[in-house]
mmCIF file of C-alpha atoms and ligand atoms in Angstrom:
data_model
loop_
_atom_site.group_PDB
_atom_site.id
_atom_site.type_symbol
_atom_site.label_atom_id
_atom_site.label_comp_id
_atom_site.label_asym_id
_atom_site.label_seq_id
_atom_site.Cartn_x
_atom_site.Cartn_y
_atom_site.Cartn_z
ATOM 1 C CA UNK Z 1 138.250 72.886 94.871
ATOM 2 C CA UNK Z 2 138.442 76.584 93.327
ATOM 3 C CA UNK Z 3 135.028 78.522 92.921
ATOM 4 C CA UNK Z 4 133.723 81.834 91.471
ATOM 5 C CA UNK Z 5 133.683 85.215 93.409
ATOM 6 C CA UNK Z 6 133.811 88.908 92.094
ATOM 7 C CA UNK Z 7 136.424 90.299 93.547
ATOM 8 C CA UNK Z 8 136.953 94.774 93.689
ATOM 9 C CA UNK Z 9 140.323 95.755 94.167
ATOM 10 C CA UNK Z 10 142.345 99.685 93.521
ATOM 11 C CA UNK Z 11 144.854 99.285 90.839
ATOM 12 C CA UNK Z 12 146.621 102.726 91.246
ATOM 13 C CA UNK Z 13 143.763 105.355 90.966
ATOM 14 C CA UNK Z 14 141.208 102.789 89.230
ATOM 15 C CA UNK Z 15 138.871 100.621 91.396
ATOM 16 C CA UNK Z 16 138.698 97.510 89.298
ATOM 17 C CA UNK Z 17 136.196 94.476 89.351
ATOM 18 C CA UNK Z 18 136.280 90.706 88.091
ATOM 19 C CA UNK Z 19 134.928 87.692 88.573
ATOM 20 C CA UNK Z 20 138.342 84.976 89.647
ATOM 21 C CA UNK Z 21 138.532 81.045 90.616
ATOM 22 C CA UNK Z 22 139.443 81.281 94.377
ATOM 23 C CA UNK Z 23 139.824 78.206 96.929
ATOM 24 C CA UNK Z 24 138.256 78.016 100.674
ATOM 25 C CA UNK Z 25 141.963 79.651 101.439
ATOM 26 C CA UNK Z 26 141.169 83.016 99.806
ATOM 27 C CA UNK Z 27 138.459 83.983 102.210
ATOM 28 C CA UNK Z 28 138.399 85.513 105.391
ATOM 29 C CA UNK Z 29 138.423 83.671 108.313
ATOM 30 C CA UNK Z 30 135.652 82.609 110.220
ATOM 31 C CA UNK Z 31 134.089 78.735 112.247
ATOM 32 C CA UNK Z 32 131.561 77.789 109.434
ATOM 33 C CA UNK Z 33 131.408 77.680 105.583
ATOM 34 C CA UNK Z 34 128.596 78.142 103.744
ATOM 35 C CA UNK Z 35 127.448 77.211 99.844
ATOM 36 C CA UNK Z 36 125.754 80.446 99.066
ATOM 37 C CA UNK Z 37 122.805 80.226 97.362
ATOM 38 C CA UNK Z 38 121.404 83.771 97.475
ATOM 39 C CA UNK Z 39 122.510 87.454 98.030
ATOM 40 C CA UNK Z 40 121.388 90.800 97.076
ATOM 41 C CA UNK Z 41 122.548 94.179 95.850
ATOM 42 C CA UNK Z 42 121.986 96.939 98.425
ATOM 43 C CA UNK Z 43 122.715 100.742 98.075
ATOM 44 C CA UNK Z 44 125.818 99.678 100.274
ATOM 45 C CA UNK Z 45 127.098 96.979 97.396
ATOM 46 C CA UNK Z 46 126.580 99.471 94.587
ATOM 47 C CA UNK Z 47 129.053 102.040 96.832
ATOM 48 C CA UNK Z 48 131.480 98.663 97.574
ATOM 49 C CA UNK Z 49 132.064 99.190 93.400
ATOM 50 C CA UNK Z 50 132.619 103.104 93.343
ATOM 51 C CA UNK Z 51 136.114 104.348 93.551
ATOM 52 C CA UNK Z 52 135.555 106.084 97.036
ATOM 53 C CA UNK Z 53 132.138 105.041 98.182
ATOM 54 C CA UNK Z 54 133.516 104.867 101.845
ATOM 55 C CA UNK Z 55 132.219 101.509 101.733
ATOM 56 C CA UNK Z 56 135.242 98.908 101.363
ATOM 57 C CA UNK Z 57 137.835 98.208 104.369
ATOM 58 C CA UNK Z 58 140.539 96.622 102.551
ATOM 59 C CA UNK Z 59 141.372 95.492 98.929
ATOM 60 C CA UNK Z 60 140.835 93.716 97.040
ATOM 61 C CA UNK Z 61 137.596 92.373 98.904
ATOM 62 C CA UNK Z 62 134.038 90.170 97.564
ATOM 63 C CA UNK Z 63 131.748 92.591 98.356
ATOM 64 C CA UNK Z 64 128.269 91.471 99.205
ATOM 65 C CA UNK Z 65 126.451 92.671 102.626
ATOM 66 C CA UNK Z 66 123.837 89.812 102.433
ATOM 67 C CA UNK Z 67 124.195 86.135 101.850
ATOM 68 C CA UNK Z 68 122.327 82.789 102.381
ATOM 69 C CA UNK Z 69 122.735 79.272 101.921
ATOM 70 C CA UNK Z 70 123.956 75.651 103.583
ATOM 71 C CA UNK Z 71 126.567 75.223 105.977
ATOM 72 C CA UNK Z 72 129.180 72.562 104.609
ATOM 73 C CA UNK Z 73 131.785 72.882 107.161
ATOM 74 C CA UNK Z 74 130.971 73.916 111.106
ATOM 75 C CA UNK Z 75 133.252 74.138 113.750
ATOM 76 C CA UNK Z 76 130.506 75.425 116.330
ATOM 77 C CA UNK Z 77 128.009 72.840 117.344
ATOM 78 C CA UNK Z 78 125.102 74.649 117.034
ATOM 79 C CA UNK Z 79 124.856 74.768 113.345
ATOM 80 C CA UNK Z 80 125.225 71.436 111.363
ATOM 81 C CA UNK Z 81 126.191 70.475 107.867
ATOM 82 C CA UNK Z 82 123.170 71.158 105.847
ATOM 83 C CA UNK Z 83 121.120 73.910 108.132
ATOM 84 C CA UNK Z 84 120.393 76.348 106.160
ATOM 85 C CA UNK Z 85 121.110 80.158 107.280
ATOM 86 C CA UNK Z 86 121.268 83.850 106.251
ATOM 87 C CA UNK Z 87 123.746 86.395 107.181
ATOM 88 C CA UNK Z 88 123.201 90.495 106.959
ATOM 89 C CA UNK Z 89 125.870 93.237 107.875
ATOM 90 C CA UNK Z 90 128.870 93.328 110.682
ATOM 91 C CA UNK Z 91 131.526 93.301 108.735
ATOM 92 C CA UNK Z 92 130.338 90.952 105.535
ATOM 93 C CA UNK Z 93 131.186 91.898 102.471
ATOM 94 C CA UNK Z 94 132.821 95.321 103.877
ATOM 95 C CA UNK Z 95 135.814 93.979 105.941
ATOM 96 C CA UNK Z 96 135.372 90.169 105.541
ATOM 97 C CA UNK Z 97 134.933 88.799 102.091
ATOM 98 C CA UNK Z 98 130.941 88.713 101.473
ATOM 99 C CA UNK Z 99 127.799 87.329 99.801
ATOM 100 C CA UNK Z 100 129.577 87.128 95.917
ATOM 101 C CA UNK Z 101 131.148 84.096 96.121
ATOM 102 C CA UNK Z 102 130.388 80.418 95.191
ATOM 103 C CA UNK Z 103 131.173 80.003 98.675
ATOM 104 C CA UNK Z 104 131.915 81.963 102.225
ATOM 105 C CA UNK Z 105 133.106 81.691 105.359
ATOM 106 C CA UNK Z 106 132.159 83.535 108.628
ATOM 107 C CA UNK Z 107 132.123 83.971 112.312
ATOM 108 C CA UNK Z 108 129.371 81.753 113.513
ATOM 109 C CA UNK Z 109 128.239 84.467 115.367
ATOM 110 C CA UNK Z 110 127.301 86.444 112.738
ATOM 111 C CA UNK Z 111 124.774 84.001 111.448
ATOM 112 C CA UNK Z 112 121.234 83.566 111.636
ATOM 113 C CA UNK Z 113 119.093 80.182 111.562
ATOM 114 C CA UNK Z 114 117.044 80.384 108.184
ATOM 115 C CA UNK Z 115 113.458 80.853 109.716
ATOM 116 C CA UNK Z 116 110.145 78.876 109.614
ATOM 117 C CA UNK Z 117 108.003 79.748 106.475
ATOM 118 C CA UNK Z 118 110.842 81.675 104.861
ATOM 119 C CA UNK Z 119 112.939 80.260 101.446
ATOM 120 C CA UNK Z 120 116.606 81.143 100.503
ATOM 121 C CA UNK Z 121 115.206 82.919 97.651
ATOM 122 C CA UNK Z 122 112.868 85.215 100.379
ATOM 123 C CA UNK Z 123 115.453 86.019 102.917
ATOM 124 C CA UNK Z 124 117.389 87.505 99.853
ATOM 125 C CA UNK Z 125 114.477 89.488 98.468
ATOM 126 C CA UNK Z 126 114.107 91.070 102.198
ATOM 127 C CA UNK Z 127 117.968 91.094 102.852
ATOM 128 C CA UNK Z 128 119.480 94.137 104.851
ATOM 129 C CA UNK Z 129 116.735 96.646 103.176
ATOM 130 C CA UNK Z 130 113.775 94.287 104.612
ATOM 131 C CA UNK Z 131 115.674 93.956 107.964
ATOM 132 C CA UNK Z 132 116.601 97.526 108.484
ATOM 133 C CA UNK Z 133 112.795 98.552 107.376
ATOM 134 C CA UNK Z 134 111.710 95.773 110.216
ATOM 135 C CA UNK Z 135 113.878 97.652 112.597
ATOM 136 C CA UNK Z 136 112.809 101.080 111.878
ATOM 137 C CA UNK Z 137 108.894 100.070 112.098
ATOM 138 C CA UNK Z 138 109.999 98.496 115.655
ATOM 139 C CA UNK Z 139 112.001 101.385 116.437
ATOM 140 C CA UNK Z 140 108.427 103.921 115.945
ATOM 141 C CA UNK Z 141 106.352 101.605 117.540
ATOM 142 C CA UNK Z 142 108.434 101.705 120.865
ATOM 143 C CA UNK Z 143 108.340 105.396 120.455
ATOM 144 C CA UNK Z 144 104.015 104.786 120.663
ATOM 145 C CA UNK Z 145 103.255 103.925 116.770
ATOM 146 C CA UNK Z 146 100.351 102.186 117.272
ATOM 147 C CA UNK Z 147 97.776 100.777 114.595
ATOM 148 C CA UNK Z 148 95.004 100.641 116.632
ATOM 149 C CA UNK Z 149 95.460 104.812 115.999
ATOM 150 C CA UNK Z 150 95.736 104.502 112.340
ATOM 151 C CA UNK Z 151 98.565 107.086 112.690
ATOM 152 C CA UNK Z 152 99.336 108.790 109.658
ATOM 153 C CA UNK Z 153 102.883 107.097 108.479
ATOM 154 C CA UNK Z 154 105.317 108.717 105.723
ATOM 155 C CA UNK Z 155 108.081 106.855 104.022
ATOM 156 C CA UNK Z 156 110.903 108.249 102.306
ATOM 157 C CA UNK Z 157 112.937 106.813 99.203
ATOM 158 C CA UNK Z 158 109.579 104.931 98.702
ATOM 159 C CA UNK Z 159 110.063 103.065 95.258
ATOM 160 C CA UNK Z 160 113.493 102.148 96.622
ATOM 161 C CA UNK Z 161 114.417 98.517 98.589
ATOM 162 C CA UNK Z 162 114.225 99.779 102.324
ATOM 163 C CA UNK Z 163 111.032 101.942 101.086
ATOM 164 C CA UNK Z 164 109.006 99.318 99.793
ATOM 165 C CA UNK Z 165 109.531 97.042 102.468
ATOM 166 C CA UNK Z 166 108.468 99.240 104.554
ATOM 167 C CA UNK Z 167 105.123 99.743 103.111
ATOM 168 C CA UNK Z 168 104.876 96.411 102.820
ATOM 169 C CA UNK Z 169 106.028 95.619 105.924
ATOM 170 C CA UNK Z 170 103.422 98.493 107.931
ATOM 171 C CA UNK Z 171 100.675 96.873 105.492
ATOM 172 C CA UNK Z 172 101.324 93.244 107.099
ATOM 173 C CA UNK Z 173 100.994 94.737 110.308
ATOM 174 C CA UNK Z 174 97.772 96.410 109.420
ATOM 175 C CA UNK Z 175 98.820 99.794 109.248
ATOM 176 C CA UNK Z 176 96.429 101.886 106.525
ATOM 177 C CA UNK Z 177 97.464 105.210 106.442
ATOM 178 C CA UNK Z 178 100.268 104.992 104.390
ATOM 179 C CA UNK Z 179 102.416 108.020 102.513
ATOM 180 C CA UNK Z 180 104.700 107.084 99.944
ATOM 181 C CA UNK Z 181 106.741 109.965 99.358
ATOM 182 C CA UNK Z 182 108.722 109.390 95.981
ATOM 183 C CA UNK Z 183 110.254 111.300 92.956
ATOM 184 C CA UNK Z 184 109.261 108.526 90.839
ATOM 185 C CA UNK Z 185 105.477 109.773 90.096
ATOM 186 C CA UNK Z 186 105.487 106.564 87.704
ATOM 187 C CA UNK Z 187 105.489 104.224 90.101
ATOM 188 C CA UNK Z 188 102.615 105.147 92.022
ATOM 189 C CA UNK Z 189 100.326 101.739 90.445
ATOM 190 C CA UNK Z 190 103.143 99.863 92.311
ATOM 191 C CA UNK Z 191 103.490 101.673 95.636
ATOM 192 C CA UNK Z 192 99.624 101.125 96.051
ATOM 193 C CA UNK Z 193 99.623 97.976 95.199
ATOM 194 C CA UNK Z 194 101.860 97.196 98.187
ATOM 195 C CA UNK Z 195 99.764 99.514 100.677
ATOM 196 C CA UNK Z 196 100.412 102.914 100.053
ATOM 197 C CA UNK Z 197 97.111 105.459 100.505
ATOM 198 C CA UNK Z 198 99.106 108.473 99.361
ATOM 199 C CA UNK Z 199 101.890 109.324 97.009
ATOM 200 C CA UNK Z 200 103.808 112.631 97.828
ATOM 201 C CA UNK Z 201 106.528 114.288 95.856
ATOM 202 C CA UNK Z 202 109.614 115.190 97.926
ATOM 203 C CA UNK Z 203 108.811 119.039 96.049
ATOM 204 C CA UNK Z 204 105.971 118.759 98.014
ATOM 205 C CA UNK Z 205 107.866 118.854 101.431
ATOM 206 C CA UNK Z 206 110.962 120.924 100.332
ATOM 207 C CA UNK Z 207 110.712 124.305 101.152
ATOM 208 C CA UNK Z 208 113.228 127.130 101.039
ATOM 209 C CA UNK Z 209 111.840 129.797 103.291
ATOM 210 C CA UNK Z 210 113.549 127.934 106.552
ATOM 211 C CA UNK Z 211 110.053 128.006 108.359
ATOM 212 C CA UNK Z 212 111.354 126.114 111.820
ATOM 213 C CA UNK Z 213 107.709 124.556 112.255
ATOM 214 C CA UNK Z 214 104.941 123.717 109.299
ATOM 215 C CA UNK Z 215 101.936 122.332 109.779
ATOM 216 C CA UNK Z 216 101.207 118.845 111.369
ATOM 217 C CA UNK Z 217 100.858 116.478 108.612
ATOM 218 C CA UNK Z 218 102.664 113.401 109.548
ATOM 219 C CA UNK Z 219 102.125 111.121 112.830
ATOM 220 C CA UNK Z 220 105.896 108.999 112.304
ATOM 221 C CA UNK Z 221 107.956 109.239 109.244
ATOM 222 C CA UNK Z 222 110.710 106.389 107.859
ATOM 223 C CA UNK Z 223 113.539 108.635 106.124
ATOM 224 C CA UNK Z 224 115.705 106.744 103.714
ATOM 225 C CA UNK Z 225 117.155 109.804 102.028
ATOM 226 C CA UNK Z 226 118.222 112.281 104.411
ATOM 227 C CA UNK Z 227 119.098 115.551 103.750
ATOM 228 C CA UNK Z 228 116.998 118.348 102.562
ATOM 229 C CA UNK Z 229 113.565 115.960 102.766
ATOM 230 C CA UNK Z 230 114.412 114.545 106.182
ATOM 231 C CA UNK Z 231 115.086 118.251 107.471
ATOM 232 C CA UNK Z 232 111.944 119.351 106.010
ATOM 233 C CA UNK Z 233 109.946 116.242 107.131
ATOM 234 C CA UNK Z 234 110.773 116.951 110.787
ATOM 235 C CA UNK Z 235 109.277 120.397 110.799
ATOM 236 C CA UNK Z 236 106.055 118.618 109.459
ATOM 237 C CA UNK Z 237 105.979 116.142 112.180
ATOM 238 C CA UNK Z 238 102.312 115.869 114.686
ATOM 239 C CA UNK Z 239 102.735 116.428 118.166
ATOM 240 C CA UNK Z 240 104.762 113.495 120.045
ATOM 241 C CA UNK Z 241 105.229 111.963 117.062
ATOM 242 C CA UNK Z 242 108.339 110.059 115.825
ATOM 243 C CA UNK Z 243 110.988 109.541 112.370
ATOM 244 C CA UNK Z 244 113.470 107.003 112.390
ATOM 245 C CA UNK Z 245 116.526 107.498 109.896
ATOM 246 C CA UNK Z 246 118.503 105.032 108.339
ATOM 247 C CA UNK Z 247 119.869 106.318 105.195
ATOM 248 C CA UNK Z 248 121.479 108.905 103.324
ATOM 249 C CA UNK Z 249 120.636 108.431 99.797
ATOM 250 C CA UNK Z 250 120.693 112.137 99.137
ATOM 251 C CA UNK Z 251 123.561 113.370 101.200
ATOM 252 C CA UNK Z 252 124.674 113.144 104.852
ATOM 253 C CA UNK Z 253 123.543 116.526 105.845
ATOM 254 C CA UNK Z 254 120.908 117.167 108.543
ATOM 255 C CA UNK Z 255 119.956 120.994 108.630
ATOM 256 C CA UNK Z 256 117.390 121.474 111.364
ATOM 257 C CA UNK Z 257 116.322 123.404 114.147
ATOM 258 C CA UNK Z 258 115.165 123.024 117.761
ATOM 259 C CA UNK Z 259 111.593 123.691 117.733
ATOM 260 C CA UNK Z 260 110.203 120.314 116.639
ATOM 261 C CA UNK Z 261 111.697 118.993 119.468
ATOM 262 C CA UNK Z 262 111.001 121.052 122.158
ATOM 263 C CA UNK Z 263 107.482 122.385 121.043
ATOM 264 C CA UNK Z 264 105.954 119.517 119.649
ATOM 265 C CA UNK Z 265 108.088 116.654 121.771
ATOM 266 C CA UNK Z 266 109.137 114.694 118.548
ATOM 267 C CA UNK Z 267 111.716 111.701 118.422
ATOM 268 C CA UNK Z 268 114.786 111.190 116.139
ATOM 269 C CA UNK Z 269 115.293 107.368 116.096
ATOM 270 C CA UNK Z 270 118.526 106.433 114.789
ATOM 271 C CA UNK Z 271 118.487 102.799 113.083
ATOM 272 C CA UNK Z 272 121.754 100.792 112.515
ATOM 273 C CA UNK Z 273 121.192 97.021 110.764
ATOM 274 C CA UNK Z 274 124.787 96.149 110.507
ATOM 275 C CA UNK Z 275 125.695 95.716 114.692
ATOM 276 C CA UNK Z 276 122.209 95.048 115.517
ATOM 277 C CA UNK Z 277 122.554 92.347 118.264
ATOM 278 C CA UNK Z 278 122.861 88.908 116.874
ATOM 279 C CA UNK Z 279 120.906 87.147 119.732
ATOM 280 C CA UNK Z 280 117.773 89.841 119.238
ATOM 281 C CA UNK Z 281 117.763 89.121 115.043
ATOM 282 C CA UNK Z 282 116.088 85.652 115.165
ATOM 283 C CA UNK Z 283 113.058 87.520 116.423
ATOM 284 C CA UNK Z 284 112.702 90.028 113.795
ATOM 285 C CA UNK Z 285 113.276 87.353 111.165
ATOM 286 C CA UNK Z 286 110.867 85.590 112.438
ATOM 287 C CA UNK Z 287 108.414 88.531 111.833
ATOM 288 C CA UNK Z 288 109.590 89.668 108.618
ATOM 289 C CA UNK Z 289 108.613 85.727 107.624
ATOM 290 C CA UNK Z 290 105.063 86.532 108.859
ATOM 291 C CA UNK Z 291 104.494 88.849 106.195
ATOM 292 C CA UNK Z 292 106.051 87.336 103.328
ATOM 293 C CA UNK Z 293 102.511 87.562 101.586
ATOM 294 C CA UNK Z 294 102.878 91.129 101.108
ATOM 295 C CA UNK Z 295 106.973 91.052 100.802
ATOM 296 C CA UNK Z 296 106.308 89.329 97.161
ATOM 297 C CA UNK Z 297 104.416 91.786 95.847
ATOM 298 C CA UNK Z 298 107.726 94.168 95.849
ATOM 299 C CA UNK Z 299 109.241 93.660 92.650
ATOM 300 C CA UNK Z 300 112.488 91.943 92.722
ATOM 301 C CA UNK Z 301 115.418 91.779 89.512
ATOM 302 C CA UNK Z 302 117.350 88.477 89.808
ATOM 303 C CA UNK Z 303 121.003 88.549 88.609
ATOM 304 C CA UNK Z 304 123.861 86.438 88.778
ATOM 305 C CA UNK Z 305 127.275 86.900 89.620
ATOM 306 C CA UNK Z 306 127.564 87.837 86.221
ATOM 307 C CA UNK Z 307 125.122 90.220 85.260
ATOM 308 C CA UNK Z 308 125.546 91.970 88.682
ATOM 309 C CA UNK Z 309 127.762 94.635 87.876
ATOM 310 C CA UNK Z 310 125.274 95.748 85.042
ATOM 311 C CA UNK Z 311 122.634 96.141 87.518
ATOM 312 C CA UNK Z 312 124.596 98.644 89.824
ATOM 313 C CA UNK Z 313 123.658 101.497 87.436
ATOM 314 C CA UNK Z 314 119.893 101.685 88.242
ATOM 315 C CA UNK Z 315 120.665 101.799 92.280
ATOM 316 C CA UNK Z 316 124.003 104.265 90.827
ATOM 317 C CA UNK Z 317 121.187 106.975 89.120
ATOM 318 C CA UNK Z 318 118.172 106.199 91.436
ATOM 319 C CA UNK Z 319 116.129 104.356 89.029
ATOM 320 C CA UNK Z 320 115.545 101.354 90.870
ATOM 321 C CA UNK Z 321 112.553 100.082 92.279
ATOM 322 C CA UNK Z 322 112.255 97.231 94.512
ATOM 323 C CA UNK Z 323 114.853 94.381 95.552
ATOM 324 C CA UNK Z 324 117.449 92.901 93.497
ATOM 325 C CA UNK Z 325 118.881 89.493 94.351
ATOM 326 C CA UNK Z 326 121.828 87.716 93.070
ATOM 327 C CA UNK Z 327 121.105 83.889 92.122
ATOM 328 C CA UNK Z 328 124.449 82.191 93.099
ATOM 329 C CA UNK Z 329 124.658 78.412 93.323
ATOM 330 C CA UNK Z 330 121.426 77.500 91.917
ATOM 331 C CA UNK Z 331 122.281 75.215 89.005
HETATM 332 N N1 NAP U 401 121.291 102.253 108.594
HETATM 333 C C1 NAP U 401 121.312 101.050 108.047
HETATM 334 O O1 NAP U 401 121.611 100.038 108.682
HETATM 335 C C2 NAP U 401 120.929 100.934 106.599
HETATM 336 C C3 NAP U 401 120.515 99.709 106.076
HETATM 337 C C4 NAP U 401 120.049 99.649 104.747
HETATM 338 C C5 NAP U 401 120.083 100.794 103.968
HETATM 339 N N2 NAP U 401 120.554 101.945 104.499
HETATM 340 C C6 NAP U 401 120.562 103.181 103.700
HETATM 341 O O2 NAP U 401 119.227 103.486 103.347
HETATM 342 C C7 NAP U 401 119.207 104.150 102.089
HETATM 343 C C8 NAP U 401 118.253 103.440 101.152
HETATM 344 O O3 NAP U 401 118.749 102.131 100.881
HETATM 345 P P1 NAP U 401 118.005 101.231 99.781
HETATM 346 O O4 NAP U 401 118.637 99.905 99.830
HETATM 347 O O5 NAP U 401 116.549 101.371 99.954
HETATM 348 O O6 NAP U 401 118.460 102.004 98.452
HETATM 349 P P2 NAP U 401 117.695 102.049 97.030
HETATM 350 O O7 NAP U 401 116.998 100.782 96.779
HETATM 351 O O8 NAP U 401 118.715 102.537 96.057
HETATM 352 O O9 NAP U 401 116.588 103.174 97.266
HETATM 353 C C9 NAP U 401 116.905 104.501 97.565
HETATM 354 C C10 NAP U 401 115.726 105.383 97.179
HETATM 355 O O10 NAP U 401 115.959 106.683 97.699
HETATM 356 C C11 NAP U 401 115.493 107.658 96.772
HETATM 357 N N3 NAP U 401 116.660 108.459 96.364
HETATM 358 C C12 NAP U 401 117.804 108.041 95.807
HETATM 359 N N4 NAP U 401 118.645 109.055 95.579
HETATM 360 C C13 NAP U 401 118.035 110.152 96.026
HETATM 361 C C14 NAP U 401 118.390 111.523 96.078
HETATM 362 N N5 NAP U 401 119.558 111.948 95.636
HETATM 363 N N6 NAP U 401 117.485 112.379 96.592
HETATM 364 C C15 NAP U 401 116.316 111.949 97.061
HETATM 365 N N7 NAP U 401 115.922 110.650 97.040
HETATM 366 C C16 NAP U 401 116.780 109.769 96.532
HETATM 367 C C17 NAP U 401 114.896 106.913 95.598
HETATM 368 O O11 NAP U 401 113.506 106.719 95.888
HETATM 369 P P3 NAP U 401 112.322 107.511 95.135
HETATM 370 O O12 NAP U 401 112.719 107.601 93.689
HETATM 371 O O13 NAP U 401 111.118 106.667 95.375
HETATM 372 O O14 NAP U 401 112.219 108.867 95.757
HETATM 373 C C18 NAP U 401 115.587 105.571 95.663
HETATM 374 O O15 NAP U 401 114.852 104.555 95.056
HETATM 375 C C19 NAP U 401 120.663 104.190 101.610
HETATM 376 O O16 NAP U 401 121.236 105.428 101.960
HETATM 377 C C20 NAP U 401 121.315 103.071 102.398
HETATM 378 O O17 NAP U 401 122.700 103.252 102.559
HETATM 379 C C21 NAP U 401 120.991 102.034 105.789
#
């Protein structure tokens, strides 16, 4: 049997990208196959195409960090011919041919039951951005995010994939006091619609005059970008408040000082969604599915294996909003 899969490979100094007819023997190794049905395009999958995007183990490779589908071959009794499951990070689509393929095949432990009350089609559209939102909001409310408090919330990267799930995701949870802070001024109709009280420019929090504290205007912040915002967010932080970080969308560097910290008792909560414990993911999944009402109000692009490449661009120049998911083996 040969199938489709978009391969991207380094001829000499070009990265290159196709789609080829592979067989079951071209993939990585792994106990189960699975007919994909679903992926997605993360900021991660538009780096897996750029010549250096750090992203990419080994060439060629199928990118794709996300995937979901049937299993149609198990060699690990838990998961039978037909169950349908979702997979998200360790080493998919990275090191271990991914999510844009007709088919893949993966370490069983790597794998996820599909939950109750979620489709195929929904675990795509909350994919690794959804999950690694979910993770973030758990990571604040360990650090005492509470909504009984209303605390005053800020989100970075807003209109982006992790950004609006978050809002949608606090929203679900029946957090109010929502700031969307986003370059994007355009899309403020849309970041209210999915919960969002306030809309912020990052101008608004950049500052050049190195102040080490500002005043208290944000309980917890969710930082997506990094950088310049994410130093200047944490100097705007309330007293024993909180900001996880999870991406880098403007740069890796982190210019801050001490004071937050030890004047004002703040938290830095790193997040990582691509190790994350298989045996503790069920459990988020399982919340994320809870608030699928407010997930499908993000809007979501649908490609195929086909039209994916074309879609990199808008992730490529940050003007993306929303999810995109990749429609695989839905004829
Ligand atoms: N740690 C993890 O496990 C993990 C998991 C998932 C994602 N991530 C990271 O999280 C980040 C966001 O991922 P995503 O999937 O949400 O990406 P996305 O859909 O492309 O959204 C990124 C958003 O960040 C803002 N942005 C982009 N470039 C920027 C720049 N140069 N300066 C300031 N803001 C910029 C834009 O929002 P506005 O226009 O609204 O400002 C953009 O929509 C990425 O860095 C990604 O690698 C990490």
């Amino acid at each position: 049997m040969t199938f489709k899969a978009l391969y991207v490979d380094m001829q000499g100094e070009n990265l290159i990208h196709a789609i080829k007819n592979i067989t079951i023997d071209d993939l990585s190794d792994g106990d189960v196959i699975i007919e994909v049905k679903y992926s997605s395009i993360n900021y991660k999958d538009m780096l897996a195409f750029k010549k250096k995007g750090g992203v990419i183990r080994k060439y060629p490779m199928i990118p794709g960090i996300d995937l979901c589908g049937e299993i149609v071959e198990s060699n690990n009794p838990s998961y039978n011919i037909g169950q349908k499951v979702l997979a998200t990070g360790f080493g998919i689509g990275v090191s271990h041919t991914g999510g844009y393929a007709q088919y893949a095949r993966l370490q069983s432990s790597w794998i996820t039951p599909l939950p109750n009350g979620l489709s195929l089609k929904d675990s795509m559209i909350v994919g690794t951005a959804g999950f690694t939102a979910a993770l973030s909001i758990e990571s604040l409310q360990q650090a005492g995010m509470n909504k009984s408090n209303q605390p005053k919330i800020a989100i970075t990267g807003a209109t982006g994939g992790v950004g609006t799930m978050a809002i949608a995701l606090l929203k679900a949870k029946g957090y109010d006091n929502i700031t969307a802070i986003t370059s994007k001024d355009s899309q403020s109709p849309m970041l209210k619609s999915l919960g969002a009280s306030d809309i912020v420019s990052p101008k608004d929090i950049i500052k050049d005059d190195n102040k080490p504290l500002r005043p208290q205007c944000f309980d917890y912040v969710i930082d997506c970008v990094g950088g310049e915002l994410a130093a200047g967010l944490l100097t705007q932080i309330s007293y024993g408040g909180a900001m996880s970080v999870c991406g880098n969308a403007s740069g890796i560097a982190l210019n801050t000082n001490i004071l937050p910290f030890i004047l004002r008792g703040i938290q830095l909560i790193g997040i990582d969604s691509v190790a994350y414990p298989n045996e503790k993911r069920l459990r988020i999944w399982n919340e994320i599915s809870n608030a699928m009402e407010f997930i499908r109000k993000i809007p979501t692009t649908e490609v195929t294996l086909d039209t994916l490449v074309d879609r990199l661009d808008s992730i490529k120049n940050s003007t993306n909003t929303g999810r995109n998911i990749v429609s695989i083996n839905n004829q």
